Amino acid sequence: MPYEPPTHAVERSLRATTGAKTVAGVDEVGRGAWAGPVTVCAAVTGLRRPPEGLTDSKLLTVKRRDTLDRTLRDWVTSYALGHASHEEIDQLGMTAALRLAAVRALEGLPVRPDAVILDGKHDYLGAPWRVRTVIKGDQSCVAVAAASVIAKVHRDKIMAELGSEHADFGFADNAGYPSPVHRAALEVRGPTPYHRLSWAYLDALPQWRHLKKVRSWADGSVPAIEGQLGFDF
């Protein structure tokens, strides 16, 4: 399916209106998975013409994504990756875990960015970062699209490695996201050491429900589920 290539329009706007010299594009992968970390990439690209075919990683074939990832790592001005583990997700919740991973990525850049283009409509970074949120930024903004591809390829490799001792779960193919293979393995074998145990899928697994971790605030309230996919996805 044809798509419009990403541009530097948002970055140019940020430079013009805020005086920012270094602008980072930020994207995450792993938010909706049942297992593994959430991974965030921060990429700085400048205003150069991007590699041909760059777009949201979800629109690319595995082969094309891997090829583009190799190109991007040399093409970008700089990039850094940040992760929040499944344990941190269970302890903090997804919004806080996303911020933790994003800050780790941004602080890993050689130069602190003056502004950040964040994919989506919710600013999970907040102060002191100067943030511009862009819905579908991974399709429309060059730096965010680059971050999308690098993050996706890197996390997929992590999940393939984590799944090497748990072949029944198919992590090399589903990257810890819901799939029929993943669901079937959960029913029989229960969660691996890499599963998020605060996630809603455990509610549909009576034999494993006792493993579920429930976070609560100081006032005893239970936080709302943050976009989790249940077992009947």
Coordinates of N, CA and C in Angstrom, one line a residue, residues 183 186-188 190-191 200-212 231-232:
R183 N -1.0 -17.7 23.4 CA -2.1 -18.0 24.3 C -2.2 -19.4 24.7
L186 N 0.5 -20.3 27.2 CA 0.2 -19.8 28.5 C -0.8 -20.7 29.3
E187 N -1.8 -21.2 28.6 CA -2.8 -22.0 29.2 C -2.2 -23.3 29.7
V188 N -1.2 -23.8 29.0 CA -0.6 -25.1 29.4 C 0.5 -24.9 30.4
G190 N 1.7 -21.8 31.8 CA 1.8 -20.6 32.6 C 2.8 -19.6 32.2
P191 N 2.9 -18.5 32.9 CA 3.9 -17.5 32.5 C 5.3 -17.9 32.6
A200 N -3.7 -8.1 32.4 CA -5.1 -8.6 32.4 C -5.3 -10.1 31.9
Y201 N -4.4 -10.5 31.1 CA -4.5 -11.9 30.5 C -4.6 -13.0 31.6
L202 N -4.0 -12.7 32.8 CA -4.0 -13.7 33.8 C -5.4 -13.9 34.4
D203 N -6.3 -12.9 34.2 CA -7.6 -13.1 34.8 C -8.4 -14.2 34.1
A204 N -8.0 -14.6 32.9 CA -8.7 -15.6 32.1 C -8.0 -17.0 32.3
L205 N -7.0 -17.1 33.2 CA -6.3 -18.3 33.4 C -6.4 -18.7 34.8
P206 N -7.5 -19.4 35.2 CA -7.7 -19.8 36.6 C -6.6 -20.5 37.3
Q207 N -5.9 -21.4 36.5 CA -4.8 -22.2 37.1 C -3.6 -21.4 37.4
W208 N -3.5 -20.2 36.8 CA -2.3 -19.3 37.0 C -2.6 -18.0 37.6
R209 N -3.9 -17.8 38.0 CA -4.3 -16.5 38.4 C -3.7 -16.1 39.8
H210 N -3.3 -17.1 40.5 CA -2.7 -16.8 41.8 C -1.3 -16.1 41.7
L211 N -0.7 -16.1 40.5 CA 0.5 -15.4 40.2 C 0.4 -13.9 39.9
K212 N -0.8 -13.5 39.8 CA -1.0 -12.1 39.3 C -0.6 -11.1 40.4
F231 N -7.1 -11.7 27.6 CA -6.9 -13.0 26.9 C -7.8 -13.1 25.7
D232 N -8.9 -12.5 25.7 CA -9.8 -12.6 24.5 C -9.7 -11.5 23.6

